[in-house]
Amino acid sequence: MGSHRIAVMPGDGIGKETIREAMKVLRAAERNAKGAFKLETTELDWNSDYFVKHGRMMPEDGIQVLRGYDAILFGAVGDARVPEHVSVAQTILAMRRGLDQWANIRPARLLAGAPCPLKDKQPGQIDFVVVRENTEGEYADVGGNLFAGTPNEVAVQSAVFTRRGTERILRYGFELCRKRKKQGVGRGKLTSVSKQNAQRHSQVFWHKVFEEVRKDYPDIESGFLYIDAACMDLVRKPEAFDVIVSSNLFGDILTDVAGVVVGGLGIAPSANLNPDKAAPSMFEPVHGSAPDIAGKNLANPLAAVMAGAMMLDFLGEDAAARTMSKAVESVLADPKAPKTKDFGGNASTSEVGDEIAARLG
Ligand code: ATP
């Protein structure tokens, strides 16, 4: 029996509520697998309350502590008492960089019952994955300010693109595309999203590496789109995509558009992978702490539950991950099943979690 050590970090706001449901469903999946695997969980209270008490979002050796786990299930951070760039930098960005979680994976699949803002799109018609570089690019912490508070104030932020970072994310995208094609999910089509017509250093470099790497994958149909054109096409014809690979900032933009096209934040999960398995990967719903609905048991837990399923899959429990996703899909597709308000229902967060768990037996 495989045993997996999981660090559970619910964080702030609705993160606490949606991760509670994700854990409920993960426990049901564990029971459903009848001893095939075991989840040994530790809940970590590293959030904004912790910041108020200790002046930081996680202990000084937090990243070291996390290295002792096989995976991290993370909710969200965000609280009026902590500047957002501080809470995000000290948790999400610290984990991504400190644990070299260089591949951010966000699947976008239109499921029956999910609200799609585009007309005439059928369930199953939209099914693609955005692979976003997660540790460098435009989010590299390189820059500074001069003459703060004066009319001559200057801010400089540099993007960092390394050959290692660029090549490994593009290769990951091609490998994923190949895997999806083999599984009969995708069509073996990869789109590199860039902006080499306007950014003649970093993006020309990205595109050059793409042109090199694609030669190793003649079985994959590959091409590129500029970021602006890619955003338009995600709205106009999302069914045209299979695997998209892009830099950190462009990936951030693309995944928000992709998320909304298949039902919004209520159902968008993501994985921050260390594909080399040299450190734990982190799984999270895309949504933030949502202070407007926090503490009211109103948040949609599906994104956190799907993030839990991605975690099981990465841990090698792919059969359990599939069973968990199927349970979510059956609740979504059932007009009588409880749904939260964002999905047109009036059920609570915990009612939806209970229903998915019940369907796992
Ligand atoms: P943060 O500052 O932590 O990012 P935010 O409110 O700026 O929080 P989100 O938390 O992503 O950003 O929320 C954006 C909007 O989407 C809010 O109106 C929120 O209520 C809604 N929302 C986000 N997640 C969910 C969810 N799981 N279920 C229902 N509504 C959600």
Short mmCIF file of C-alpha atoms and ligand atoms in Angstrom, two decimals:
data_model
loop_
_atom_site.label_atom_id
_atom_site.label_comp_id
_atom_site.label_asym_id
_atom_site.label_seq_id
_atom_site.Cartn_x
_atom_site.Cartn_y
_atom_site.Cartn_z
CA MET A 1 0.00 0.00 0.00
CA GLY A 2 1.36 3.42 -0.99
CA SER A 3 1.44 5.99 1.75
CA HIS A 4 1.62 9.67 0.88
CA ARG A 5 2.54 12.45 3.29
CA ILE A 6 0.48 15.54 2.53
CA ALA A 7 0.98 19.03 3.94
CA VAL A 8 -2.43 20.71 4.00
CA MET A 9 -2.28 24.52 3.96
CA PRO A 10 -5.82 25.93 3.78
CA GLY A 11 -4.56 29.55 4.17
CA ASP A 12 -7.13 32.34 4.37
CA GLY A 13 -10.76 33.08 3.54
CA ILE A 14 -12.56 30.53 1.38
CA GLY A 15 -9.31 28.54 1.16
CA LYS A 16 -10.24 27.14 4.59
CA GLU A 17 -13.71 26.15 3.41
CA THR A 18 -12.83 24.69 0.02
CA ILE A 19 -9.81 22.74 1.29
CA ARG A 20 -11.97 21.26 4.05
CA GLU A 21 -14.25 19.85 1.33
CA ALA A 22 -11.31 18.72 -0.79
CA MET A 23 -10.01 16.77 2.22
CA LYS A 24 -13.47 15.30 2.83
CA VAL A 25 -13.58 14.02 -0.75
CA LEU A 26 -9.96 12.82 -0.66
CA ARG A 27 -10.76 10.78 2.45
CA ALA A 28 -13.78 9.30 0.64
CA ALA A 29 -11.52 8.45 -2.33
CA GLU A 30 -9.08 6.82 0.08
CA ARG A 31 -11.89 4.68 1.57
CA ASN A 32 -13.20 3.92 -1.92
CA ALA A 33 -9.75 2.58 -2.90
CA LYS A 34 -10.05 0.03 -0.06
CA GLY A 35 -6.54 0.29 1.30
CA ALA A 36 -4.76 0.80 -2.04
CA PHE A 37 -3.17 3.96 -0.63
CA LYS A 38 -3.10 6.04 2.52
CA LEU A 39 -2.93 9.79 2.98
CA GLU A 40 -0.99 10.93 6.04
CA THR A 41 -1.96 14.56 6.41
CA THR A 42 -0.59 17.39 8.53
CA GLU A 43 -2.50 20.66 8.65
CA LEU A 44 -0.29 23.75 8.69
CA ASP A 45 -1.79 27.02 9.96
CA TRP A 46 0.52 29.19 7.85
CA ASN A 47 -1.73 32.05 6.86
CA SER A 48 -2.47 35.72 7.62
CA ASP A 49 -3.34 34.97 11.28
CA TYR A 50 0.12 33.43 11.55
CA PHE A 51 1.56 36.61 9.97
CA VAL A 52 -0.15 38.82 12.54
CA LYS A 53 1.34 36.71 15.35
CA HIS A 54 4.81 36.05 13.92
CA GLY A 55 5.44 38.77 11.31
CA ARG A 56 5.72 36.24 8.49
CA MET A 57 3.38 33.91 6.59
CA MET A 58 5.35 30.77 7.38
CA PRO A 59 8.22 29.90 9.73
CA GLU A 60 11.76 30.75 8.68
CA ASP A 61 12.41 27.07 7.89
CA GLY A 62 8.97 26.63 6.26
CA ILE A 63 10.29 25.54 2.86
CA GLN A 64 12.61 23.05 4.58
CA VAL A 65 9.66 21.66 6.58
CA LEU A 66 7.63 21.28 3.37
CA ARG A 67 10.44 19.24 1.82
CA GLY A 68 9.49 16.48 4.25
CA TYR A 69 6.18 15.92 2.45
CA ASP A 70 5.25 14.23 -0.83
CA ALA A 71 2.77 16.93 -1.83
CA ILE A 72 1.16 20.14 -0.63
CA LEU A 73 -2.54 20.91 -0.84
CA PHE A 74 -2.92 24.68 -0.67
CA GLY A 75 -6.06 26.84 -0.44
CA ALA A 76 -5.53 30.57 -0.88
CA VAL A 77 -4.00 33.57 0.84
CA GLY A 78 -5.35 37.09 1.08
CA ASP A 79 -6.37 39.19 4.05
CA ALA A 80 -6.77 42.94 4.56
CA ARG A 81 -4.18 42.84 7.37
CA VAL A 82 -1.33 41.74 5.09
CA PRO A 83 -0.30 43.48 1.84
CA GLU A 84 -1.16 41.06 -0.98
CA HIS A 85 2.30 41.17 -2.58
CA VAL A 86 3.70 40.09 0.81
CA SER A 87 1.29 37.21 1.48
CA VAL A 88 1.61 35.89 -2.08
CA ALA A 89 5.43 36.28 -2.16
CA GLN A 90 5.87 34.52 1.20
CA THR A 91 3.65 31.56 0.37
CA ILE A 92 2.77 30.80 -3.25
CA LEU A 93 5.84 32.34 -4.89
CA ALA A 94 8.15 31.09 -2.11
CA MET A 95 6.93 27.52 -2.64
CA ARG A 96 7.11 27.72 -6.43
CA ARG A 97 10.70 28.96 -6.36
CA GLY A 98 11.94 27.29 -3.17
CA LEU A 99 10.66 23.87 -4.22
CA ASP A 100 11.45 24.41 -7.91
CA GLN A 101 7.85 23.84 -8.94
CA TRP A 102 8.67 24.95 -12.44
CA ALA A 103 5.62 23.66 -14.30
CA ASN A 104 2.24 25.20 -13.63
CA ILE A 105 -0.49 23.05 -15.11
CA ARG A 106 -4.03 24.29 -15.57
CA PRO A 107 -6.45 22.02 -17.38
CA ALA A 108 -9.50 23.60 -19.03
CA ARG A 109 -12.24 21.10 -19.82
CA LEU A 110 -15.87 22.02 -20.39
CA LEU A 111 -17.95 19.63 -18.28
CA ALA A 112 -21.69 19.02 -18.53
CA GLY A 113 -23.43 21.32 -16.06
CA ALA A 114 -20.68 23.94 -15.88
CA PRO A 115 -21.71 27.47 -16.89
CA CYS A 116 -19.99 28.35 -20.17
CA PRO A 117 -20.22 32.03 -21.16
CA LEU A 118 -19.73 31.16 -24.84
CA LYS A 119 -22.76 30.24 -26.91
CA ASP A 120 -23.14 26.89 -28.65
CA LYS A 121 -20.26 25.14 -26.87
CA GLN A 122 -20.96 21.55 -25.94
CA PRO A 123 -19.48 19.62 -23.00
CA GLY A 124 -16.35 17.81 -24.11
CA GLN A 125 -15.81 20.21 -27.00
CA ILE A 126 -13.32 22.32 -25.04
CA ASP A 127 -10.45 20.32 -23.58
CA PHE A 128 -6.98 21.82 -23.38
CA VAL A 129 -4.17 22.35 -20.88
CA VAL A 130 -2.13 25.48 -20.25
CA VAL A 131 1.47 24.77 -19.24
CA ARG A 132 2.93 27.89 -17.67
CA GLU A 133 6.57 28.47 -16.73
CA ASN A 134 6.43 28.97 -13.00
CA THR A 135 9.76 30.08 -11.57
CA GLU A 136 11.29 32.83 -13.71
CA GLY A 137 10.32 34.99 -16.71
CA GLU A 138 8.44 38.18 -15.97
CA TYR A 139 7.87 37.15 -12.32
CA ALA A 140 11.59 36.99 -11.49
CA ASP A 141 12.22 39.14 -8.46
CA VAL A 142 14.72 41.39 -10.22
CA GLY A 143 14.37 45.15 -10.20
CA GLY A 144 14.23 48.14 -7.96
CA ASN A 145 12.97 51.63 -7.32
CA LEU A 146 14.71 54.98 -7.34
CA PHE A 147 13.69 58.38 -6.01
CA ALA A 148 10.56 57.03 -4.31
CA GLY A 149 7.99 59.70 -3.51
CA THR A 150 9.51 62.31 -5.82
CA PRO A 151 8.41 63.36 -9.30
CA ASN A 152 11.46 61.47 -10.61
CA GLU A 153 10.30 58.16 -9.16
CA VAL A 154 11.46 55.18 -11.24
CA ALA A 155 10.53 51.50 -11.14
CA VAL A 156 12.49 48.85 -13.03
CA GLN A 157 11.44 45.19 -13.28
CA SER A 158 13.46 42.79 -15.38
CA ALA A 159 12.28 39.53 -16.89
CA VAL A 160 14.67 36.59 -16.66
CA PHE A 161 14.62 33.82 -19.26
CA THR A 162 17.22 31.08 -18.84
CA ARG A 163 17.91 28.39 -21.42
CA ARG A 164 17.38 25.71 -18.76
CA GLY A 165 14.05 27.22 -17.64
CA THR A 166 12.74 27.85 -21.14
CA GLU A 167 13.80 24.54 -22.61
CA ARG A 168 12.48 22.39 -19.79
CA ILE A 169 9.00 23.95 -19.82
CA LEU A 170 8.72 23.64 -23.61
CA ARG A 171 9.86 20.01 -23.45
CA TYR A 172 7.35 19.36 -20.66
CA GLY A 173 4.61 20.75 -22.90
CA PHE A 174 5.62 18.54 -25.83
CA GLU A 175 5.83 15.44 -23.61
CA LEU A 176 2.38 16.19 -22.14
CA CYS A 177 1.01 16.66 -25.65
CA ARG A 178 2.41 13.27 -26.67
CA LYS A 179 0.91 11.64 -23.56
CA ARG A 180 -2.52 13.16 -24.19
CA LYS A 181 -2.42 12.02 -27.81
CA LYS A 182 -1.51 8.48 -26.71
CA GLN A 183 -4.38 8.50 -24.22
CA GLY A 184 -6.73 9.64 -26.97
CA VAL A 185 -7.52 12.87 -25.08
CA GLY A 186 -5.69 15.45 -27.17
CA ARG A 187 -4.99 15.80 -30.85
CA GLY A 188 -1.23 16.14 -30.54
CA LYS A 189 -1.22 19.88 -31.13
CA LEU A 190 1.00 22.30 -29.21
CA THR A 191 0.80 26.09 -29.30
CA SER A 192 3.68 28.17 -27.99
CA VAL A 193 2.40 31.59 -26.90
CA SER A 194 4.90 34.41 -27.07
CA LYS A 195 5.42 38.00 -28.19
CA GLN A 196 8.68 38.01 -30.15
CA ASN A 197 7.44 40.77 -32.45
CA ALA A 198 7.56 43.27 -29.57
CA GLN A 199 10.02 41.91 -26.99
CA ARG A 200 13.15 41.37 -28.98
CA HIS A 201 15.31 39.87 -26.25
CA SER A 202 13.35 37.59 -23.93
CA GLN A 203 10.59 36.59 -26.34
CA VAL A 204 12.84 36.19 -29.38
CA PHE A 205 14.89 33.87 -27.16
CA TRP A 206 11.78 31.93 -26.08
CA HIS A 207 10.74 31.49 -29.70
CA LYS A 208 14.24 30.41 -30.75
CA VAL A 209 14.24 27.68 -28.07
CA PHE A 210 10.73 26.63 -29.18
CA GLU A 211 11.96 26.26 -32.78
CA GLU A 212 14.85 24.10 -31.53
CA VAL A 213 12.79 21.88 -29.24
CA ARG A 214 9.96 21.26 -31.71
CA LYS A 215 12.42 19.50 -34.05
CA ASP A 216 12.56 16.66 -31.48
CA TYR A 217 8.79 16.18 -31.69
CA PRO A 218 7.91 15.63 -35.37
CA ASP A 219 4.82 13.65 -34.28
CA ILE A 220 3.34 16.78 -32.68
CA GLU A 221 1.73 19.50 -34.76
CA SER A 222 3.23 22.67 -33.30
CA GLY A 223 2.95 26.36 -33.95
CA PHE A 224 2.92 29.68 -32.16
CA LEU A 225 0.53 32.54 -31.46
CA TYR A 226 1.22 36.01 -30.09
CA ILE A 227 -0.28 36.45 -26.63
CA ASP A 228 -2.92 38.92 -27.84
CA ALA A 229 -4.04 36.64 -30.67
CA ALA A 230 -4.06 33.65 -28.30
CA CYS A 231 -6.41 35.47 -25.90
CA MET A 232 -8.78 36.24 -28.78
CA ASP A 233 -8.71 32.66 -30.02
CA LEU A 234 -9.35 31.27 -26.53
CA VAL A 235 -12.66 33.14 -26.64
CA ARG A 236 -13.42 32.72 -30.36
CA LYS A 237 -12.47 29.05 -30.78
CA PRO A 238 -11.22 27.42 -27.57
CA GLU A 239 -11.87 24.01 -29.12
CA ALA A 240 -8.88 24.63 -31.41
CA PHE A 241 -6.39 24.19 -28.55
CA ASP A 242 -4.80 21.09 -27.06
CA VAL A 243 -1.60 22.03 -25.16
CA ILE A 244 -0.51 25.65 -24.75
CA VAL A 245 2.94 26.55 -23.39
CA SER A 246 3.91 30.02 -22.30
CA SER A 247 6.02 32.15 -19.99
CA ASN A 248 5.00 33.05 -16.45
CA LEU A 249 3.06 36.28 -17.03
CA PHE A 250 1.48 35.25 -20.33
CA GLY A 251 0.47 31.96 -18.71
CA ASP A 252 -1.18 33.84 -15.87
CA ILE A 253 -3.30 35.82 -18.33
CA LEU A 254 -4.12 32.82 -20.52
CA THR A 255 -5.21 30.66 -17.59
CA ASP A 256 -7.69 33.25 -16.35
CA VAL A 257 -9.27 33.46 -19.80
CA ALA A 258 -9.20 29.67 -20.08
CA GLY A 259 -10.73 29.27 -16.62
CA VAL A 260 -13.66 31.56 -17.33
CA VAL A 261 -14.41 29.86 -20.64
CA VAL A 262 -15.01 26.52 -18.90
CA GLY A 263 -17.01 27.72 -15.91
CA GLY A 264 -14.98 30.20 -13.87
CA LEU A 265 -13.05 30.18 -10.63
CA GLY A 266 -15.46 27.77 -8.96
CA ILE A 267 -14.10 24.88 -10.97
CA ALA A 268 -10.53 25.85 -11.97
CA PRO A 269 -7.77 23.72 -10.36
CA SER A 270 -4.04 24.01 -10.84
CA ALA A 271 -0.86 22.10 -10.12
CA ASN A 272 2.56 23.55 -9.43
CA LEU A 273 4.80 20.65 -10.34
CA ASN A 274 8.36 19.75 -9.64
CA PRO A 275 8.29 17.14 -12.43
CA ASP A 276 11.73 15.84 -11.37
CA LYS A 277 10.15 14.95 -7.99
CA ALA A 278 13.19 16.45 -6.25
CA ALA A 279 10.81 18.37 -3.97
CA PRO A 280 7.08 18.25 -3.27
CA SER A 281 4.63 19.64 -5.79
CA MET A 282 1.78 21.92 -4.76
CA PHE A 283 -1.87 21.67 -5.77
CA GLU A 284 -4.32 24.54 -5.40
CA PRO A 285 -7.61 25.93 -6.66
CA VAL A 286 -7.01 28.94 -8.90
CA HIS A 287 -9.36 31.12 -6.84
CA GLY A 288 -8.12 33.48 -4.13
CA SER A 289 -9.41 33.99 -0.60
CA ALA A 290 -12.60 35.72 -1.88
CA PRO A 291 -13.22 37.94 1.18
CA ASP A 292 -16.66 38.88 -0.19
CA ILE A 293 -18.00 35.37 0.46
CA ALA A 294 -15.50 34.02 3.00
CA GLY A 295 -16.81 32.37 6.17
CA LYS A 296 -20.33 32.00 4.77
CA ASN A 297 -20.14 28.43 3.46
CA LEU A 298 -21.00 29.74 -0.03
CA ALA A 299 -17.83 29.05 -2.01
CA ASN A 300 -17.81 26.44 -4.73
CA PRO A 301 -15.50 23.62 -3.57
CA LEU A 302 -15.15 21.96 -7.00
CA ALA A 303 -11.86 23.70 -7.88
CA ALA A 304 -10.22 22.56 -4.64
CA VAL A 305 -11.62 19.03 -5.06
CA MET A 306 -10.28 18.87 -8.63
CA ALA A 307 -6.90 20.13 -7.34
CA GLY A 308 -7.00 17.19 -4.91
CA ALA A 309 -7.66 14.83 -7.83
CA MET A 310 -4.67 16.29 -9.70
CA MET A 311 -2.60 15.63 -6.57
CA LEU A 312 -3.64 11.97 -6.43
CA ASP A 313 -2.83 11.60 -10.12
CA PHE A 314 0.66 13.07 -9.65
CA LEU A 315 1.24 10.78 -6.66
CA GLY A 316 0.62 7.82 -8.94
CA GLU A 317 -2.92 7.10 -7.72
CA ASP A 318 -4.37 7.69 -11.16
CA ALA A 319 -7.28 5.25 -10.75
CA ALA A 320 -8.41 7.05 -7.56
CA ALA A 321 -7.89 10.42 -9.26
CA ARG A 322 -10.15 9.35 -12.13
CA THR A 323 -12.81 8.06 -9.71
CA MET A 324 -12.71 11.38 -7.87
CA SER A 325 -13.04 13.41 -11.10
CA LYS A 326 -15.92 11.19 -12.23
CA ALA A 327 -17.72 11.84 -8.92
CA VAL A 328 -17.37 15.60 -9.48
CA GLU A 329 -18.58 15.22 -13.06
CA SER A 330 -21.62 13.19 -11.99
CA VAL A 331 -22.62 15.82 -9.40
CA LEU A 332 -22.18 18.59 -11.93
CA ALA A 333 -24.15 16.83 -14.64
CA ASP A 334 -27.03 15.92 -12.30
CA PRO A 335 -29.64 18.72 -12.35
CA LYS A 336 -30.96 17.51 -8.98
CA ALA A 337 -27.58 17.50 -7.23
CA PRO A 338 -26.61 20.44 -4.98
CA LYS A 339 -24.77 23.32 -6.66
CA THR A 340 -23.38 26.53 -5.22
CA LYS A 341 -24.71 29.92 -6.28
CA ASP A 342 -22.03 30.57 -8.94
CA PHE A 343 -23.27 27.39 -10.66
CA GLY A 344 -26.92 28.41 -10.47
CA GLY A 345 -27.84 26.58 -7.26
CA ASN A 346 -28.42 27.48 -3.63
CA ALA A 347 -26.40 24.79 -1.86
CA SER A 348 -23.62 25.41 0.62
CA THR A 349 -19.95 24.56 0.20
CA SER A 350 -20.28 21.61 2.56
CA GLU A 351 -23.44 20.25 0.93
CA VAL A 352 -21.62 20.02 -2.40
CA GLY A 353 -18.61 18.37 -0.70
CA ASP A 354 -20.91 15.89 1.08
CA GLU A 355 -22.60 14.95 -2.18
CA ILE A 356 -19.34 14.26 -4.01
CA ALA A 357 -18.03 12.25 -1.03
CA ALA A 358 -21.32 10.27 -0.88
CA ARG A 359 -21.00 9.36 -4.56
CA LEU A 360 -17.59 7.87 -3.81
CA GLY A 361 -19.27 5.50 -1.40
P1 ATP B 1 -7.66 37.42 -3.36
O1 ATP B 1 -7.28 38.80 -2.98
O2 ATP B 1 -7.38 36.43 -2.28
O3 ATP B 1 -7.11 37.02 -4.70
P2 ATP B 1 -10.12 38.13 -4.68
O4 ATP B 1 -11.50 38.34 -4.18
O5 ATP B 1 -9.40 39.27 -5.28
O6 ATP B 1 -9.25 37.45 -3.51
P3 ATP B 1 -10.81 35.68 -5.81
O7 ATP B 1 -10.79 35.10 -4.47
O8 ATP B 1 -10.17 34.88 -6.87
O9 ATP B 1 -10.11 37.05 -5.82
O10 ATP B 1 -12.33 35.98 -6.18
C1 ATP B 1 -12.78 36.76 -7.29
C2 ATP B 1 -14.31 36.70 -7.37
O11 ATP B 1 -14.74 35.37 -7.68
C3 ATP B 1 -14.98 37.05 -6.04
O12 ATP B 1 -16.15 37.80 -6.28
C4 ATP B 1 -15.32 35.72 -5.44
O13 ATP B 1 -16.46 35.74 -4.61
C5 ATP B 1 -15.55 34.82 -6.65
N1 ATP B 1 -15.09 33.46 -6.34
C6 ATP B 1 -13.81 33.06 -6.24
N2 ATP B 1 -13.73 31.76 -5.93
C7 ATP B 1 -14.97 31.31 -5.82
C8 ATP B 1 -15.55 30.05 -5.49
N3 ATP B 1 -14.78 28.96 -5.23
N4 ATP B 1 -16.88 29.95 -5.45
C9 ATP B 1 -17.67 31.00 -5.72
N5 ATP B 1 -17.20 32.23 -6.03
C10 ATP B 1 -15.87 32.40 -6.08
#
